Coordinates of C-alpha atoms in Angstrom, one line a residue:
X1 CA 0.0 0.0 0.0
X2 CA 1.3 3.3 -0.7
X3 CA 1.7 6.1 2.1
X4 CA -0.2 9.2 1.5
X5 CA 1.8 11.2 -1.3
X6 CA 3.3 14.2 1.0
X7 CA 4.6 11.3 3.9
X8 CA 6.4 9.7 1.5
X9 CA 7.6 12.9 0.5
X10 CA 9.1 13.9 3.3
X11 CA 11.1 10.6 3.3
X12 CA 13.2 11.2 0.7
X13 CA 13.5 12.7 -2.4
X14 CA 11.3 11.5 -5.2
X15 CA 11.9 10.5 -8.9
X16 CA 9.0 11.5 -11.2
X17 CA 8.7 10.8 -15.2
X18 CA 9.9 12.3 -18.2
X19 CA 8.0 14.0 -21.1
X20 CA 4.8 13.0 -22.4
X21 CA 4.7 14.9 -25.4
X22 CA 8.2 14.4 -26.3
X23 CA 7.3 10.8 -26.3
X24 CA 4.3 10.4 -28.4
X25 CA 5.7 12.7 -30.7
X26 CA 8.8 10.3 -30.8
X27 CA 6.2 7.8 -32.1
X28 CA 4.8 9.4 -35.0
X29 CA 1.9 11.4 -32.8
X30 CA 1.9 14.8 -35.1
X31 CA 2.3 18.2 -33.2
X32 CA -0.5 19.2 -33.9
X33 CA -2.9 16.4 -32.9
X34 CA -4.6 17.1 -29.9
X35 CA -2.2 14.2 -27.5
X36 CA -4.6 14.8 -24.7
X37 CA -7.5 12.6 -26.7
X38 CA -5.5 9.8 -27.6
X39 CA -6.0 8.3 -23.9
X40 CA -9.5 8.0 -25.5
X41 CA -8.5 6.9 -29.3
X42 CA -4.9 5.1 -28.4
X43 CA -4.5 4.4 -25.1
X44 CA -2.3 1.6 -25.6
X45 CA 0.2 3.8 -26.8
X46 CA -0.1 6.1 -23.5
X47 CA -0.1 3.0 -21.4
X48 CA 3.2 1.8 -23.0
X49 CA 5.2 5.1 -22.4
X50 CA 3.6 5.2 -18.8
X51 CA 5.3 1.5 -18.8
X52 CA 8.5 2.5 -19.7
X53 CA 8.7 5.0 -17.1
X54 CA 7.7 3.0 -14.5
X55 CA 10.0 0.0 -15.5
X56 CA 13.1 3.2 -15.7
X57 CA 12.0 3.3 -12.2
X58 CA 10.0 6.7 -11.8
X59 CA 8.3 7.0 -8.6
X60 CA 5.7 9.1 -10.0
X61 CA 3.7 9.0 -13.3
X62 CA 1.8 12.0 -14.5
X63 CA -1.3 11.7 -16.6
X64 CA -1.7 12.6 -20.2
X65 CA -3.7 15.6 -19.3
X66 CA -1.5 18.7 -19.9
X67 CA -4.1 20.5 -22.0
X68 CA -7.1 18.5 -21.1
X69 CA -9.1 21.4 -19.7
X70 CA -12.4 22.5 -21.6
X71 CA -10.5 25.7 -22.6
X72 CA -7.8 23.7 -24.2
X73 CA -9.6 21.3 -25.5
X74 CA -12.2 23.4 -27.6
X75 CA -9.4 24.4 -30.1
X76 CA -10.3 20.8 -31.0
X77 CA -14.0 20.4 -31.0
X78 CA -13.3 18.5 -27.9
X79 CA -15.0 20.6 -24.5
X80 CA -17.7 18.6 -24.1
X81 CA -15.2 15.4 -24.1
X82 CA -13.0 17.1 -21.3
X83 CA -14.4 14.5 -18.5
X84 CA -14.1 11.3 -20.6
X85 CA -10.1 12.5 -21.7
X86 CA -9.3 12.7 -17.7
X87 CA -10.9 10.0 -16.6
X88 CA -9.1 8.0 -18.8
X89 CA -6.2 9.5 -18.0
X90 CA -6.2 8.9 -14.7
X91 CA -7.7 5.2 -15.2
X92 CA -4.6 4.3 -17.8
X93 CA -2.1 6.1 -15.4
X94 CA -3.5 4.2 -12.4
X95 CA -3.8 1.1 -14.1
X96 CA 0.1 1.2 -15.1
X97 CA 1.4 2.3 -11.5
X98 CA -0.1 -0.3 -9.3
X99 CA 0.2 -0.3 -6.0
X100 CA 4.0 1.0 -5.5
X101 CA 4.2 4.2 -7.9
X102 CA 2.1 7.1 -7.3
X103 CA -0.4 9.1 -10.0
X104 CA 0.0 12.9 -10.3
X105 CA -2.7 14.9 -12.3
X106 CA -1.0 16.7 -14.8
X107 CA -3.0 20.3 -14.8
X108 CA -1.4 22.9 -17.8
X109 CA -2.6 26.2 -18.3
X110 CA -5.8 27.7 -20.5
X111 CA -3.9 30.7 -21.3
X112 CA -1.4 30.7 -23.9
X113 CA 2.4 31.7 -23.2
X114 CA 1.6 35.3 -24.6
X115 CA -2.1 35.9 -24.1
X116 CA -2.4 38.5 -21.7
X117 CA -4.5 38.2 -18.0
X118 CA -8.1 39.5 -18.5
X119 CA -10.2 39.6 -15.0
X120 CA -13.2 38.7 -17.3
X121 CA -11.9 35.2 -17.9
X122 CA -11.5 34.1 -14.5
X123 CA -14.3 32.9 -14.6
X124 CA -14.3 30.6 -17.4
X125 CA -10.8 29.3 -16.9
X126 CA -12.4 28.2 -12.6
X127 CA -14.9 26.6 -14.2
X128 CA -12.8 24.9 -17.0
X129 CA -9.9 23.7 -14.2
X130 CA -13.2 22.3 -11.5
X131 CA -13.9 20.4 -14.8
X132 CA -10.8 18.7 -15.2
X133 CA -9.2 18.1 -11.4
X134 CA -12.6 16.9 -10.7
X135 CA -12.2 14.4 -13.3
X136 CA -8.8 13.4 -12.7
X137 CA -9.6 13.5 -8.6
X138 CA -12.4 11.0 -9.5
X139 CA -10.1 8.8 -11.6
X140 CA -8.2 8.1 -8.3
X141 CA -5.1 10.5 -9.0
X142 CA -3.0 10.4 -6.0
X143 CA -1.7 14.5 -6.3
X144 CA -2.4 17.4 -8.5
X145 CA 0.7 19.0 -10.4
X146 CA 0.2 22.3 -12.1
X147 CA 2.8 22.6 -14.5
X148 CA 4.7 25.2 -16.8
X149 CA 2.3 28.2 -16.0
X150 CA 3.3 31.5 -17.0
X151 CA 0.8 33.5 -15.1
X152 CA 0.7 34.2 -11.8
X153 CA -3.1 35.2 -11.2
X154 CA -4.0 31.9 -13.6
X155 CA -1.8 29.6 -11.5
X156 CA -3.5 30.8 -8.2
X157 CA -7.2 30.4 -9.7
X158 CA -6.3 26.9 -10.6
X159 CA -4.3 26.1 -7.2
X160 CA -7.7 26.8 -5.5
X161 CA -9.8 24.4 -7.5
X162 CA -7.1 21.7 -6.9
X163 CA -7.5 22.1 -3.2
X164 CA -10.7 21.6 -3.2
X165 CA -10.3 18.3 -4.4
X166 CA -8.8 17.6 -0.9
X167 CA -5.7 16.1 -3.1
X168 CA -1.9 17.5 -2.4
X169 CA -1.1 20.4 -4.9
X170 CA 2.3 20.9 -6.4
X171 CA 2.7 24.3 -8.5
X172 CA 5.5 24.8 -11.1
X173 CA 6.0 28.1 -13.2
X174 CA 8.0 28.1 -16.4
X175 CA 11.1 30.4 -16.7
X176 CA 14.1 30.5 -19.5
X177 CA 17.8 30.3 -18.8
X178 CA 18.3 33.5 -17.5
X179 CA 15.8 32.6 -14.4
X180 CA 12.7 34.9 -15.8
X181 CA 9.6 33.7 -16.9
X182 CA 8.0 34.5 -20.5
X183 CA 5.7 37.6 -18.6
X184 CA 9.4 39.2 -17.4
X185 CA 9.2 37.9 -13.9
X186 CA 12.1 36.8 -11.8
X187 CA 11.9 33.0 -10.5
X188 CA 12.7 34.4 -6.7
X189 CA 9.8 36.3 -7.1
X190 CA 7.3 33.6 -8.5
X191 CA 9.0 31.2 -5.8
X192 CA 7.4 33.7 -3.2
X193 CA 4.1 33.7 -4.5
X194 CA 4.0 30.3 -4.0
X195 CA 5.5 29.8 -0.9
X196 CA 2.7 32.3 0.5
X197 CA -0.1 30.2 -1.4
X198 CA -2.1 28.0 1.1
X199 CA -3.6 26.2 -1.6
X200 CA -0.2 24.8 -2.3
X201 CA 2.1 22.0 -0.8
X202 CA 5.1 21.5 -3.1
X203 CA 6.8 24.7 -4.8
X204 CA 8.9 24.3 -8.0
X205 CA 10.4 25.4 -11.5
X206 CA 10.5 23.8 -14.9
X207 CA 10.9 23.6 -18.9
X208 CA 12.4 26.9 -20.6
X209 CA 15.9 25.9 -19.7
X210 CA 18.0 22.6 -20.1
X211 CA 18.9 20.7 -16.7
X212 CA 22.1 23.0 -15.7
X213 CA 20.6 26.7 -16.1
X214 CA 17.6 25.3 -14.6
X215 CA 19.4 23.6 -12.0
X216 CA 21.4 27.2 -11.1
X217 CA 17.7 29.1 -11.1
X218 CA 16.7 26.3 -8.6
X219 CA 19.8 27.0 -6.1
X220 CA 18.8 30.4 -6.0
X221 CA 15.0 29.6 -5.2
X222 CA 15.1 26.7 -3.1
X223 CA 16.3 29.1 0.4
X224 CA 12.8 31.4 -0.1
X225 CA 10.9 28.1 0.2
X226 CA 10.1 26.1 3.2
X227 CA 7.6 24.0 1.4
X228 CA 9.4 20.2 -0.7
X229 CA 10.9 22.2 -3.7
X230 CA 10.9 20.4 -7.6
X231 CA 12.4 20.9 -10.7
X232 CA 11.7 19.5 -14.1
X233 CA 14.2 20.6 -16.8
X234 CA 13.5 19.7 -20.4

């Protein structure tokens, strides 16, 4: 049986997956299919890259469901699918994991990289991140992991639909080599936002910069935190 995510957390340091994207792409998936869907219309081939990075020994697996929020999804025809493509998600992650390795949510952003924050879509984007982290919550996900957001009001809307779930929140912005994010923010400062969120447990950085830039960013950010600090380069 496993431990509740955060105890085994504060154990010891924790291994979690590679790339989804990267992977399916790697195996002829087109960039611009919509990966998200294909736990619904391939998930063999989702199972069989969750496989390999369980048998490379990852302690954590993280769902196909980067983009799977109604927002996201409607670029494809796909809103009204957004339940189905997380619940499967969650069901094909789970299924590959067993018992031993744990099932993060993977929760991406609605905006793009250089749309800019409107207070009118707040709105929309709660409702559109209830949809999916109740979906993945429901599909027995063990943690939530919001991953390579950009901006900071987005990122705290979703972090408060993930705790409602009553799941363990990790939050991740994206910033470059140089330790800023896309918007012109510092890492430090984004660090801070997050280490003053309640909504979230685990505090972290990734993508925009290879492992050793990344890794120097990280040095400098993991003092201002007291919450478990993660990194995922690309």
């Amino acid at each position: 049986m496993r431990e509740p995510f955060l105890t085994r957390l504060a154990r010891a340091p924790m291994v979690f997956d590679g790339a989804m994207g990267t992977m399916l792409y790697s195996r002829g998936v087109f960039i611009n299919a919509c990966f998200d869907e294909l736990n619904v219309s391939r998930p063999r081939l989702v199972e069989e890259i969750h496989a390999e990075y369980v048998e490379a020994g990852a302690d954590v697996i993280e769902t196909n469901t980067f983009g799977a929020n109604p927002l996201k999804l409607r670029g494809y025809g796909l809103a009204d699918r957004a339940v189905q493509v997380n619940a499967e998600g969650a069901r094909l992650a789970r299924g590959v994991a067993g018992d031993n390795v744990y099932v993060a949510g993977s929760v991406g952003p609605c905006l793009q990289v250089g749309q800019g924050w409107q207070r009118g879509l707040a709105e929309d984007i709660r409702q559109a991140y209830a949809v999916q982290v109740g979906a993945l919550a429901a599909g027995g996900v063990d943690l939530l992991v919001l991953e390579t957001f950009t901006h900071a009001e987005e990122m705290l809307v979703a972090a408060g639909q993930a705790r409602a779930t009553g799941l363990p929140v990790l939050a991740s912005f994206a910033v470059g080599e140089d330790g800023v994010s896309a918007l012109g923010v510092a890492a430090e400062d984004l660090i801070e936002l997050l280490q003053g969120c309640g909504d979230v447990d685990g505090v972290g950085l990734n993508c925009g910069a290879g492992p050793g830039p990344l890794y120097e960013v990280a040095e400098r950010c993991l003092p201002l935190s007291s919450k478990p600090f993660f990194f995922m380069p690309n």
